Short mmCIF file of C-alpha atoms and ligand atoms in Angstrom, two decimals:
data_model
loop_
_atom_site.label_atom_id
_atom_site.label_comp_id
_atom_site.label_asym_id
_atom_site.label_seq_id
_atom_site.Cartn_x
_atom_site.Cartn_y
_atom_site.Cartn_z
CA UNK A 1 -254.10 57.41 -70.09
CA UNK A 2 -250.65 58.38 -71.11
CA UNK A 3 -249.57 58.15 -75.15
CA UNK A 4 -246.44 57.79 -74.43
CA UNK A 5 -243.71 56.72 -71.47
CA UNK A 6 -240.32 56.03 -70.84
CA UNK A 7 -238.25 52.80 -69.21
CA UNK A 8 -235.75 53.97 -66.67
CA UNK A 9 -233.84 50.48 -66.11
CA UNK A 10 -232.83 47.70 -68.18
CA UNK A 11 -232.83 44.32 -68.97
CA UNK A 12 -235.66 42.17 -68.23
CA UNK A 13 -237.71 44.65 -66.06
CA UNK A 14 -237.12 47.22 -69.24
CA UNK A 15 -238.56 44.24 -71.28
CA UNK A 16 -241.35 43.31 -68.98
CA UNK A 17 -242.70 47.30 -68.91
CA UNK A 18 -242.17 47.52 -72.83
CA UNK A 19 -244.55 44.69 -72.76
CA UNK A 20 -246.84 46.14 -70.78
CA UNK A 21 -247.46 49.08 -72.65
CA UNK A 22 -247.64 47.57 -76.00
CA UNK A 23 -250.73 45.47 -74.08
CA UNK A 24 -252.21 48.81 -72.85
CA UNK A 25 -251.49 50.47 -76.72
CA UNK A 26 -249.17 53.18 -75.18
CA UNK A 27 -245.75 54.47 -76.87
CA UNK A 28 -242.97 53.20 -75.26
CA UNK A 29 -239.21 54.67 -75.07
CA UNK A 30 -236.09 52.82 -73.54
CA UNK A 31 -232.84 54.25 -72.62
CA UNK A 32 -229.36 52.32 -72.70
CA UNK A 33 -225.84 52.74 -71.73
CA UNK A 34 -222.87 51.99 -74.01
CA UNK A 35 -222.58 48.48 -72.11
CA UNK A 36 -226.53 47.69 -73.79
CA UNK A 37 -225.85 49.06 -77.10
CA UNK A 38 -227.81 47.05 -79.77
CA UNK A 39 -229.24 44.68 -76.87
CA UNK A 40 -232.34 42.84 -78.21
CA UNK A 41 -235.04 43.56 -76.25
CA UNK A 42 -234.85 47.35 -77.46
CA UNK A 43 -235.90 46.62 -80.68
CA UNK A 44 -239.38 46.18 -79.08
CA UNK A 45 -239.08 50.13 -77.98
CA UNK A 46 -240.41 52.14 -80.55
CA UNK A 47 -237.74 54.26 -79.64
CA UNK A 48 -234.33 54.03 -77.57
CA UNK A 49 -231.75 56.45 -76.47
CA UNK A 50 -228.25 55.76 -75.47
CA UNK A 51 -227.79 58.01 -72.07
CA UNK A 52 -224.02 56.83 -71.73
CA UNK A 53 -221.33 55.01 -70.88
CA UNK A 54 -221.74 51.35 -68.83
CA UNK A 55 -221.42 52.50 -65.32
CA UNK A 56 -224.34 52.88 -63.92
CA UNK A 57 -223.47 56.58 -62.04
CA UNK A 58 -223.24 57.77 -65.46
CA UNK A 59 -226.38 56.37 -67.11
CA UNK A 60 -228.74 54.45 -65.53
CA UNK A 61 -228.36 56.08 -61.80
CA UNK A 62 -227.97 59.71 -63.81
CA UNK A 63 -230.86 61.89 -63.05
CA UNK A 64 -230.11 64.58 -65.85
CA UNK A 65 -229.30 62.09 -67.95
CA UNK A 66 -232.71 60.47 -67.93
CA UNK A 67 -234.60 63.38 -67.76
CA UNK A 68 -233.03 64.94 -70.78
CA UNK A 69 -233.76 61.95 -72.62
CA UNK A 70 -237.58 61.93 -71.50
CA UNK A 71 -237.58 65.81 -72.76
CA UNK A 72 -236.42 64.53 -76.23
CA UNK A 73 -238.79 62.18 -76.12
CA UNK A 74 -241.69 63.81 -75.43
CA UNK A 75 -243.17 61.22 -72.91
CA UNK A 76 -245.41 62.00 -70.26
CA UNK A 77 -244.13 59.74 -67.44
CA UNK A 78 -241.23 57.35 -66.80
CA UNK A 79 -241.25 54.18 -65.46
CA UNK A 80 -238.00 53.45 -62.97
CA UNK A 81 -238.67 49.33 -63.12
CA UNK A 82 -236.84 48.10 -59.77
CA UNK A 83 -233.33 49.05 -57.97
CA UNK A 84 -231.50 52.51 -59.77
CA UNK A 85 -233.34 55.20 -59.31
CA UNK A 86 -236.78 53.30 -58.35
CA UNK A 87 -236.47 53.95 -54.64
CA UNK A 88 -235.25 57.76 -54.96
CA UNK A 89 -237.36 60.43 -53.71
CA UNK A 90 -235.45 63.10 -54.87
CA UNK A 91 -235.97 61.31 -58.45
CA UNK A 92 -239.57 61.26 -58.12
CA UNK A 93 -239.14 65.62 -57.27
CA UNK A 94 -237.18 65.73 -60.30
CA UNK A 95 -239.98 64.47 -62.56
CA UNK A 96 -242.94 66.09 -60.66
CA UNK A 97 -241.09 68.97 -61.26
CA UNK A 98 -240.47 68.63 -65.24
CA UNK A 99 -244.20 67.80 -65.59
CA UNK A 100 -243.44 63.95 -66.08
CA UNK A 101 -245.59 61.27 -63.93
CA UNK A 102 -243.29 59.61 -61.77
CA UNK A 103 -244.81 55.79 -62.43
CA UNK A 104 -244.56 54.55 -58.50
CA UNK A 105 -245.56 56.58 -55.36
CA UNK A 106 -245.85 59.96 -54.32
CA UNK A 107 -242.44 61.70 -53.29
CA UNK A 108 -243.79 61.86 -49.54
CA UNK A 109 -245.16 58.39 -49.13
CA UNK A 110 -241.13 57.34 -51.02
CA UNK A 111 -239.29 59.42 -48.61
CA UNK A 112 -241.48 57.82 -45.21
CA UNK A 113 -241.22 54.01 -46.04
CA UNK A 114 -237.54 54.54 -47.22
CA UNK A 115 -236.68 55.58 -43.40
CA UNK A 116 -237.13 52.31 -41.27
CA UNK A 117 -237.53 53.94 -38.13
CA UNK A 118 -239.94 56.49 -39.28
CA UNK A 119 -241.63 53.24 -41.29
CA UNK A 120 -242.05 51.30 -37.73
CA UNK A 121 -244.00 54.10 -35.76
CA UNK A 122 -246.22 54.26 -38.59
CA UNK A 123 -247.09 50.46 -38.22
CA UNK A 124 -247.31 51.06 -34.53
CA UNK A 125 -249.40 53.60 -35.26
CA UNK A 126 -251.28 51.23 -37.71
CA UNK A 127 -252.26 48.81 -34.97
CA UNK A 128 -249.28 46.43 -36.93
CA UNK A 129 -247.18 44.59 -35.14
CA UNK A 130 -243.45 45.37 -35.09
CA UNK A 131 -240.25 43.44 -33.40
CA UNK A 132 -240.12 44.45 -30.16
CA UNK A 133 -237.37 47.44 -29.85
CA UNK A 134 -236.42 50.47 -28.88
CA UNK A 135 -239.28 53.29 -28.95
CA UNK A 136 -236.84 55.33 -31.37
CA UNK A 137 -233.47 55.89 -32.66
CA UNK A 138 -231.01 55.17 -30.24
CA UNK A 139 -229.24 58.23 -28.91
CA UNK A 140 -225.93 56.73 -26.76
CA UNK A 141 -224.30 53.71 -25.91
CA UNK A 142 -225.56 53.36 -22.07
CA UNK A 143 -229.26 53.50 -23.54
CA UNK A 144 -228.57 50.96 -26.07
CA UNK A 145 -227.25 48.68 -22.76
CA UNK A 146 -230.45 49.49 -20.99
CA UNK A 147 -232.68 48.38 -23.79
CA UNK A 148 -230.86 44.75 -24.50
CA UNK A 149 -230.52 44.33 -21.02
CA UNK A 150 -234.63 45.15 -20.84
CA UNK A 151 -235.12 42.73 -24.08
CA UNK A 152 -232.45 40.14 -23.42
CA UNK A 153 -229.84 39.39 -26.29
CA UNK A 154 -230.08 38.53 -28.90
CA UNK A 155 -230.64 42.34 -30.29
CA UNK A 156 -230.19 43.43 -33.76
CA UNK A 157 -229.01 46.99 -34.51
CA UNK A 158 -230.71 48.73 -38.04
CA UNK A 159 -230.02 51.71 -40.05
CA UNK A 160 -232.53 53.58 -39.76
CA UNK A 161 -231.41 54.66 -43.91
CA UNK A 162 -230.60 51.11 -44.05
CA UNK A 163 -232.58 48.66 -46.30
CA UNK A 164 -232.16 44.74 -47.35
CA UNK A 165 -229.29 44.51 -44.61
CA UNK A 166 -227.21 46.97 -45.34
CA UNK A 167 -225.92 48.74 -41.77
CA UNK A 168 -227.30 45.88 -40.01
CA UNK A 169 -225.06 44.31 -36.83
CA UNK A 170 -226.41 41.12 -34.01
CA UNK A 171 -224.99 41.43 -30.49
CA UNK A 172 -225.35 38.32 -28.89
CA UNK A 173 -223.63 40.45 -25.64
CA UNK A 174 -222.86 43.51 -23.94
CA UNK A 175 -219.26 43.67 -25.59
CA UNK A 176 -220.81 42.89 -29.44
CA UNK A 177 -223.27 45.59 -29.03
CA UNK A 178 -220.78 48.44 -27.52
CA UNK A 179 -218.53 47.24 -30.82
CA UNK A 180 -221.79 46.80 -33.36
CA UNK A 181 -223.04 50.18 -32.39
CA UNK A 182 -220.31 51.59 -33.45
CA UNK A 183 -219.93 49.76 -36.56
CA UNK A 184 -223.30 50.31 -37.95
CA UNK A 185 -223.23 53.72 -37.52
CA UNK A 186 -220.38 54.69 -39.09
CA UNK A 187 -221.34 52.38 -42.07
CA UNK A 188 -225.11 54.01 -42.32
CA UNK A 189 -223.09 57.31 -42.17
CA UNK A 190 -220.67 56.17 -44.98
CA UNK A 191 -223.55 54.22 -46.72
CA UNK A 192 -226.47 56.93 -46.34
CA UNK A 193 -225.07 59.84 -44.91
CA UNK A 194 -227.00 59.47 -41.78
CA UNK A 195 -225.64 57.18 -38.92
CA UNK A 196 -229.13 56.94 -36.75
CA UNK A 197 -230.20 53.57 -36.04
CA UNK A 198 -232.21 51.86 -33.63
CA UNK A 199 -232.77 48.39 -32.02
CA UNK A 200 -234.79 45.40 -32.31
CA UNK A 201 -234.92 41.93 -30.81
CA UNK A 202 -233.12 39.78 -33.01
CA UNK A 203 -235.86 36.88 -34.48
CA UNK A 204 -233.93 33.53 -35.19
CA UNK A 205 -234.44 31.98 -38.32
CA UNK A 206 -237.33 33.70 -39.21
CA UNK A 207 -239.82 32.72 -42.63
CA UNK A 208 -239.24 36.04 -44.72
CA UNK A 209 -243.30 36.80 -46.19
CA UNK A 210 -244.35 39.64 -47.97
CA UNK A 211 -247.90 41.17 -48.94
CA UNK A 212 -248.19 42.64 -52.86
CA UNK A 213 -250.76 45.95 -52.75
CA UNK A 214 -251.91 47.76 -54.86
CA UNK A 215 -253.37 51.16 -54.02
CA UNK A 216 -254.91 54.00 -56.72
CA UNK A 217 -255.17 57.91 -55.97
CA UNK A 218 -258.44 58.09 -54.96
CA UNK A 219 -258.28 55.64 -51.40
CA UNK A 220 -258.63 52.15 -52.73
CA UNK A 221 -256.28 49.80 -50.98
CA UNK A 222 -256.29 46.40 -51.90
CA UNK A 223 -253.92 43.46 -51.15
CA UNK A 224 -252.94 40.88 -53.81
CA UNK A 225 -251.81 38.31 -51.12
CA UNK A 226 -248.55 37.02 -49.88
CA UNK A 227 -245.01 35.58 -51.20
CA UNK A 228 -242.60 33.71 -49.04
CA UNK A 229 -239.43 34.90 -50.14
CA UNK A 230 -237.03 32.75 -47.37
CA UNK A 231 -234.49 31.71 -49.62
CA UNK A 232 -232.41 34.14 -49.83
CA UNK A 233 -228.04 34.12 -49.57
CA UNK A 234 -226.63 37.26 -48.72
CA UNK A 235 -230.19 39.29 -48.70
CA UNK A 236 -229.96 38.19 -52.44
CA UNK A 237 -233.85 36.33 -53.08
CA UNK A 238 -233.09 32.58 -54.96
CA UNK A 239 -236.90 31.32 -55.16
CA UNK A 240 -239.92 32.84 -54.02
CA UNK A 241 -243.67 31.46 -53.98
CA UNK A 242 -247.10 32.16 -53.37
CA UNK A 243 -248.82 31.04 -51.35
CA UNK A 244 -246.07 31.08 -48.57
CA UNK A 245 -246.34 27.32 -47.22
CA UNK A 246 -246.99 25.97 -43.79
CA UNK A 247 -248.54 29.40 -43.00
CA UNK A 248 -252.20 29.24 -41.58
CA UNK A 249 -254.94 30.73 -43.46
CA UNK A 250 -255.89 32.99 -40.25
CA UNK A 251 -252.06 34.07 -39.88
CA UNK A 252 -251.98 35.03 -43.86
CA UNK A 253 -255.68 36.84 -44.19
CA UNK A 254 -253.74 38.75 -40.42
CA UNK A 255 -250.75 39.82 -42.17
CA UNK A 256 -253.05 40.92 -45.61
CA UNK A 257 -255.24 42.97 -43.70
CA UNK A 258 -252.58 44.17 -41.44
CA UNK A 259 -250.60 45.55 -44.66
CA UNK A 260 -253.93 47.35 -45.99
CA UNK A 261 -253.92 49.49 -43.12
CA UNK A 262 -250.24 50.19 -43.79
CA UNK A 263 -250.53 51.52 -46.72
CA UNK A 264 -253.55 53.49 -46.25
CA UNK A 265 -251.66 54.70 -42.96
CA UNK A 266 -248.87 55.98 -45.17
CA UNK A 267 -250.96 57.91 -47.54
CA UNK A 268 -249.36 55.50 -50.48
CA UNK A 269 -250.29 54.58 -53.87
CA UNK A 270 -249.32 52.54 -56.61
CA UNK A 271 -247.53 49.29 -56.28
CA UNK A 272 -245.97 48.35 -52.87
CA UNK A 273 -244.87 45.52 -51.01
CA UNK A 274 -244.97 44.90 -46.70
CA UNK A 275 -241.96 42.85 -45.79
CA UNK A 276 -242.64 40.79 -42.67
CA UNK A 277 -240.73 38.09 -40.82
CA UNK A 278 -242.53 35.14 -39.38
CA UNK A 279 -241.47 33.43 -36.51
CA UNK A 280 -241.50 29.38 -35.59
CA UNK A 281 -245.30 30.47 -33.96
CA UNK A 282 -246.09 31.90 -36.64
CA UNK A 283 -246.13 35.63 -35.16
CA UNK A 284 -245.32 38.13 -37.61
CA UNK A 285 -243.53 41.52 -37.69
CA UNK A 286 -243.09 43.89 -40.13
CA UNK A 287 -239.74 45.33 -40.87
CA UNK A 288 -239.99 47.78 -43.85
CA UNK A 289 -242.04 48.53 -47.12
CA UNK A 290 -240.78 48.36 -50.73
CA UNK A 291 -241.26 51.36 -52.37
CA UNK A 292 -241.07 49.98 -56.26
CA UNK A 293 -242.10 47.10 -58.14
CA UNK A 294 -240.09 44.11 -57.14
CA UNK A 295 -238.29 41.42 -59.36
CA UNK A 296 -240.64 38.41 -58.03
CA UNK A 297 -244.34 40.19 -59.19
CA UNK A 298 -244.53 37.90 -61.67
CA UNK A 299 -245.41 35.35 -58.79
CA UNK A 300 -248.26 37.58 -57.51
CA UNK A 301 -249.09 37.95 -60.87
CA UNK A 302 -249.49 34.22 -61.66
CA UNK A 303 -251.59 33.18 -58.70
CA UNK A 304 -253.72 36.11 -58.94
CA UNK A 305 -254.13 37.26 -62.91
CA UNK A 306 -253.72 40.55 -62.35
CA UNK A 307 -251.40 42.37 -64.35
CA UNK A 308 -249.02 44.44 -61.76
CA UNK A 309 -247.42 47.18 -64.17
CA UNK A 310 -250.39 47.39 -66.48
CA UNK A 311 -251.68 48.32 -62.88
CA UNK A 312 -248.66 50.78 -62.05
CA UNK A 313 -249.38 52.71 -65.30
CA UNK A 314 -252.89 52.75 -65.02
CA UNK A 315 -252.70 54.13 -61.27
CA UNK A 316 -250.11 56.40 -62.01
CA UNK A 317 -252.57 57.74 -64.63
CA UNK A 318 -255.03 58.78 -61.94
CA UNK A 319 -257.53 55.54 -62.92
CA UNK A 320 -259.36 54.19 -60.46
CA UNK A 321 -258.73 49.92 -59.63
CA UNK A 322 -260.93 48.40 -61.57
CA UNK A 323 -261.69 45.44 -58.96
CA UNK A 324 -262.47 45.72 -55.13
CA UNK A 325 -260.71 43.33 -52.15
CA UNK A 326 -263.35 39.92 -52.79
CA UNK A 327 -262.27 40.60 -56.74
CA UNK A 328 -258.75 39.57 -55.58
CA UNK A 329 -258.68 35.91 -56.38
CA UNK A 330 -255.98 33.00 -55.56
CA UNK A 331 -255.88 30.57 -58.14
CA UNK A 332 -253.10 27.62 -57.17
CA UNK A 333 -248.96 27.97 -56.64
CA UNK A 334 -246.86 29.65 -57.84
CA UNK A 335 -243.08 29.71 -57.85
CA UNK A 336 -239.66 31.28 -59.33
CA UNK A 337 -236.61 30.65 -59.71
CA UNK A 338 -234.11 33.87 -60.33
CA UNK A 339 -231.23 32.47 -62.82
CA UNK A 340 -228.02 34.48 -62.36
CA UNK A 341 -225.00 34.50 -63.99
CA UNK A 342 -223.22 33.39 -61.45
CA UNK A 343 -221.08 30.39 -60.15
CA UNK A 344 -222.98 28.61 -57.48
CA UNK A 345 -219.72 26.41 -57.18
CA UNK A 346 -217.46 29.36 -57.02
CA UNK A 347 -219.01 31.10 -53.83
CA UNK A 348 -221.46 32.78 -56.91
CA UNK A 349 -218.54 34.54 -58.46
CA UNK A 350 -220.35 36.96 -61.49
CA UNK A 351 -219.71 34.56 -64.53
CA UNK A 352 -220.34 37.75 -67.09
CA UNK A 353 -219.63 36.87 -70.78
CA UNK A 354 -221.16 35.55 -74.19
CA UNK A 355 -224.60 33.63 -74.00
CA UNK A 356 -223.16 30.76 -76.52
CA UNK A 357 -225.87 28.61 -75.70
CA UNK A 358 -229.49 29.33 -74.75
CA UNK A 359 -232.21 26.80 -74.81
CA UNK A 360 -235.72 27.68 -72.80
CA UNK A 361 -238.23 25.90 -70.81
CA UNK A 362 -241.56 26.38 -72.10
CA UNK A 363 -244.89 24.28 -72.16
CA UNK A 364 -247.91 24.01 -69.61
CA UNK A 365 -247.35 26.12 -66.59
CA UNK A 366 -243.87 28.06 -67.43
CA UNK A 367 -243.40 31.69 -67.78
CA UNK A 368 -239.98 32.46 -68.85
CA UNK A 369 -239.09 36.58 -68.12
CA UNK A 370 -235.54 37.56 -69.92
CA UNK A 371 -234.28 39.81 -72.31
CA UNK A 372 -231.66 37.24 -73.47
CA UNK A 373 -231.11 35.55 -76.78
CA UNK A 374 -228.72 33.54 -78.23
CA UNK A 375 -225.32 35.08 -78.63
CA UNK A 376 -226.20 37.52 -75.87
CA UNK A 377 -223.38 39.55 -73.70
CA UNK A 378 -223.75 39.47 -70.60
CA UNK A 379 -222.35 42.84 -69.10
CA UNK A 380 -220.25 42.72 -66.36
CA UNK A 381 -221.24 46.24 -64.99
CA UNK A 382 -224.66 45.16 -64.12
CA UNK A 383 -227.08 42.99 -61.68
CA UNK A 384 -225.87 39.52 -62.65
CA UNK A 385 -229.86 38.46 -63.16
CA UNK A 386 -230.40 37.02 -66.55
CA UNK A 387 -233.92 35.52 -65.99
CA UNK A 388 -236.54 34.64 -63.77
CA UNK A 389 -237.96 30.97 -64.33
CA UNK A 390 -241.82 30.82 -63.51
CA UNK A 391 -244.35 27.78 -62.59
CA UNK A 392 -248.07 28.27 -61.64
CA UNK A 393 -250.16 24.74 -60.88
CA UNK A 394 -253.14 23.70 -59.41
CA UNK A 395 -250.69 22.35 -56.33
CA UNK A 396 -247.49 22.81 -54.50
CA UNK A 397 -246.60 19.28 -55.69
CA UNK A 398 -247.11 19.66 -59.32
CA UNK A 399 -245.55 23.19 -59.15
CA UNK A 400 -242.55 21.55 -58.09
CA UNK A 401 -242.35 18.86 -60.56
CA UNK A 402 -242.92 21.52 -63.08
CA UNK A 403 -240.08 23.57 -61.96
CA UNK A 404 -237.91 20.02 -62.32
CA UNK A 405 -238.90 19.89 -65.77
CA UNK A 406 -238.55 23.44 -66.59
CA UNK A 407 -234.86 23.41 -64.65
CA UNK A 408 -233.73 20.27 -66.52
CA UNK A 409 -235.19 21.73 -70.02
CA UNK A 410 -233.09 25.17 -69.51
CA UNK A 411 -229.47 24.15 -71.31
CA UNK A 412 -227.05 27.70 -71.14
CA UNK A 413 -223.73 27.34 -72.34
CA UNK A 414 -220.96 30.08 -72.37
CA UNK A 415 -221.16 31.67 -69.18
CA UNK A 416 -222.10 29.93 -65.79
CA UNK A 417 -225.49 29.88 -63.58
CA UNK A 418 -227.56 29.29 -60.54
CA UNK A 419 -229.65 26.55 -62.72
CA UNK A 420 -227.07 23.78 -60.90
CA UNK A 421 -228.08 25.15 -57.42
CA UNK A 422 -232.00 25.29 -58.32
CA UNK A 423 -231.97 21.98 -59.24
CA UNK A 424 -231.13 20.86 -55.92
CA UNK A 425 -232.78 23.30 -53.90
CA UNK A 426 -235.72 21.40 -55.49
CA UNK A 427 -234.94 18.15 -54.57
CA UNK A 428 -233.96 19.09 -51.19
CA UNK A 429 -236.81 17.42 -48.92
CA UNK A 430 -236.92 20.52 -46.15
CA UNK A 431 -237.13 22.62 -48.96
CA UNK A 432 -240.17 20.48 -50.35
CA UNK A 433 -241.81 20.37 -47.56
CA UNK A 434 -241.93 23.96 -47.06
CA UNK A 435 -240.04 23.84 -44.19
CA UNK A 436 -237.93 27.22 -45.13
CA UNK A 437 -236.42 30.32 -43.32
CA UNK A 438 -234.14 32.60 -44.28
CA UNK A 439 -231.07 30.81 -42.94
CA UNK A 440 -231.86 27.73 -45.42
CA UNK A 441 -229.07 28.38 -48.06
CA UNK A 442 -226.23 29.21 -45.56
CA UNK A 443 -227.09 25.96 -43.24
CA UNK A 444 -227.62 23.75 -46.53
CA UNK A 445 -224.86 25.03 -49.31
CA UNK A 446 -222.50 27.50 -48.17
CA UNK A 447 -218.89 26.29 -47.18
CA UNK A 448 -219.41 23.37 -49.00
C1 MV4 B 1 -234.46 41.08 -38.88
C2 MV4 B 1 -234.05 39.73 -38.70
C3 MV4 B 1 -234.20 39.19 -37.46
N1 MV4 B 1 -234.70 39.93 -36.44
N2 MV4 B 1 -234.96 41.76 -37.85
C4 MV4 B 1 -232.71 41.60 -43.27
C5 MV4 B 1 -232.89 42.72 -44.22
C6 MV4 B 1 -234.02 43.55 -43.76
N3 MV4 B 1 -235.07 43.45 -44.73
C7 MV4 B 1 -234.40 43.01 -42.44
N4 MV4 B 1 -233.65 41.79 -42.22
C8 MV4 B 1 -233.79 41.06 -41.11
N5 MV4 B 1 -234.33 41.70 -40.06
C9 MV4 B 1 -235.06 41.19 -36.65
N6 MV4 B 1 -235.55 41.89 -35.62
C10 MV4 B 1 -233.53 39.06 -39.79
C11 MV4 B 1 -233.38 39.72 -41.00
C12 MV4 B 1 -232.83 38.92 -42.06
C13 MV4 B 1 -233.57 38.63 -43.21
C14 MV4 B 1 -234.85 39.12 -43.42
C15 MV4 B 1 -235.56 38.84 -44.56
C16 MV4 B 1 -234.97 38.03 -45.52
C17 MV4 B 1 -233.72 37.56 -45.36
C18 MV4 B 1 -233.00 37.84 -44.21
C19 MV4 B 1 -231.70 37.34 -44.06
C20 MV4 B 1 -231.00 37.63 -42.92
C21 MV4 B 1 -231.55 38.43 -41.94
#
């Protein structure tokens, strides 16, 4: 096991891994930019290091930067939490090459998922099922017209670079897909550097589920179930739960097993996630593969008991999983809320500023993950996340009058959130009865 490691990230994922390795009784070193100076949460380090000013190209997306801290250091791995440099193969050669454990998957298995067309043949190859689409990346305009007109419209052209929607156009007709084509490859090219894309059929209002793995060095693949993650505005996740509701147990153990041979397919390890959309027969197709630890584990972690970065470090150390597949066990629901500061009345205009007031849920069945106190900042250079509210129960029902409670207990004054909007996504009867997809939040609250 490592003595020592360093956080790559900030805020409440920095927290959440400092945690982690004070439970596994390993060293722990966080970095910060000028905008995180004295923030709380890096008291609990036993070490930090400012790596520079608040924009993120010049700290927390700097690769010499972060490296040169780790060398001062002295750690033997770092840990890149979620979004910055988590997703980065080239990051992950930088650190294999200092002799520092890159805490997430190899540099091969980063660099396959991360392209989306290269990502679908493998889950062809896989025996997974993927939206029906074009066998590759589309080379010209007249084949692009061949392949709708083969489909039917609606298509959806992807990026193959592309990732949570990013280069991403729907032709409903010949005219929007001569005009979409075009559009979404110059913005993958601007975006990624590389304009190929490819085509899909587009799937209306599908449920968006995803399958947590986790997979060691030494071949053991196992799945730690599903979270539906439909609510979503702007590919920006609201609430997610597990288990995903209304979907049948045959469809769910389908899409678990189905992700298994994924991952083994890709020659991955460590912690991963298969995204999937679900259709209104329940048919599911997977889309792409998460590369990193994702902001809603703590969901995964709640239903199951399994701690997912004490996991991450432990793989990452060359350990062996501890527990086989029928180990895996599903205990109730669990659900989260992700509190922004944002204004939900103010088409979620970043509300950054001074944490004046900051009262927290607590009690039976809460988990509260944030780095903020009383009197906090709230940088404006950052993610606007400022915590994730938890809820695991024995049922749906009670999880949901938990969350209620927990939502009405949370009082934050000084800067604005998405604790107004939570509140009546859960009061919302579709919403209760699990009736979700991921056009729920435009149909229900936007342009209101
Ligand atoms: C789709 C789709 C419909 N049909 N693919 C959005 C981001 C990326 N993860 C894939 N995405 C979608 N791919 C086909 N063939 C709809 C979406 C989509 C979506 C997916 C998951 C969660 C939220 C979403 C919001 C809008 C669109």
């Amino acid at each position: 096991m490592f003595q020592r490691i360093l956080v790559a990230n900030r805020g409440e994922i920095a927290l959440r891994v400092i945690r982690a390795c004070r439970d596994l009784g390993i060293e722990v070193v966080a970095v910060y930019s000028e905008a995180d100076r004295g923030a709380p949460y890096l008291d609990l380090a036993d070490e930090a290091i400012c790596i520079g000013p608040a924009p993120a190209a010049q700290s927390y997306l700097n690769i010499a930067r972060i490296i040169s801290a780790a060398e001062i250091a002295n750690v033997q791995a770092i840990h890149p939490g979620y979004g910055f440099l988590s997703e980065n193969p080239h990051f992950a050669d930088v650190c294999r090459d200092c002799k520092i454990e890159f805490i997430g998957p190899p540099q091969q298995a980063m660099a396959l998922v991360g392209n989306k067309n290269e990502a679908r043949k493998l889950a062809k190859k896989a025996g997974v099922p993927v939206v029906p689409g074009s066998e590759g990346l589309i080379q010209d305009e007249n084949e692009a017209l061949r392949l709708a007109e083969e489909m039917g419209y609606p298509v959806l052209i992807k990026a193959a670079a592309g990732g949570g929607g990013r280069g991403m156009r729907v032709a409903r007709n010949d005219i929007n897909l001569r005009v979409g084509l075009k559009s979404a490859q110059q913005e993958a090219e601007s975006a990624f550097k590389d304009g190929s894309v490819y085509l899909e059929k587009y799937v209306e209002q599908p449920r968006h589920v995803e399958v947590q793995i986790l997979a060691d060095r030494h071949g053991n693949v196992v799945h730690l179930w599903e979270r539906d993650c439909s609510l979503q505005r702007r590919h920006q996740k609201l609430v997610e739960e597990s288990p995903a509701p209304n979907l049948p147990g045959p469809v769910r153990d389908d899409i678990c097993a189905a992700s298994v041979r994924l991952i083994r397919e890709a020659k991955y390890f460590n912690a991963g996630t298969c995204e999937f959309l679900v259709d209104k027969d329940n048919r599911f197709y997977f889309i792409e593969i998460n590369a990193r630890i994702q902001v809603e584990h703590p969901v995964t972690e709640l239903v199951t008991g399994i701690d997912l970065v004490q996991e991450q470090i432990k793989i990452a150390a060359g350990e062996k999983l501890a527990f086989a597949q029928d180990d895996v066990r599903r205990a109730g629901c669990a659900m989260e809320c992700r509190i922004n500061a944002e204004d939900p009345a103010a088409d979620f205009r970043p509300s950054p500023g001074v944490v004046t007031k900051w009262q927290t849920p607590g009690g039976p069945g809460v988990r509260l993950d944030t780095h903020v106190v009383p009197g906090y900042r709230v940088p404006a250079n950052y993610d606007s996340m400022v915590a994730k509210l938890l809820v695991h129960q024995p049922t749906r029902a009670q999880a949901l009058a938990t969350m209620r409670r927990a939502l009405n207990e949370f009082i934050v004054e000084g800067i604005k959130t998405t604790i107004p909007l939570h509140k009546e996504i859960f009061n919302h009867s579709a919403f209760i009865d699990g009736r979700v997809d991921t056009t729920f939040i435009e149909r229900n609250w936007m342009g209101k």
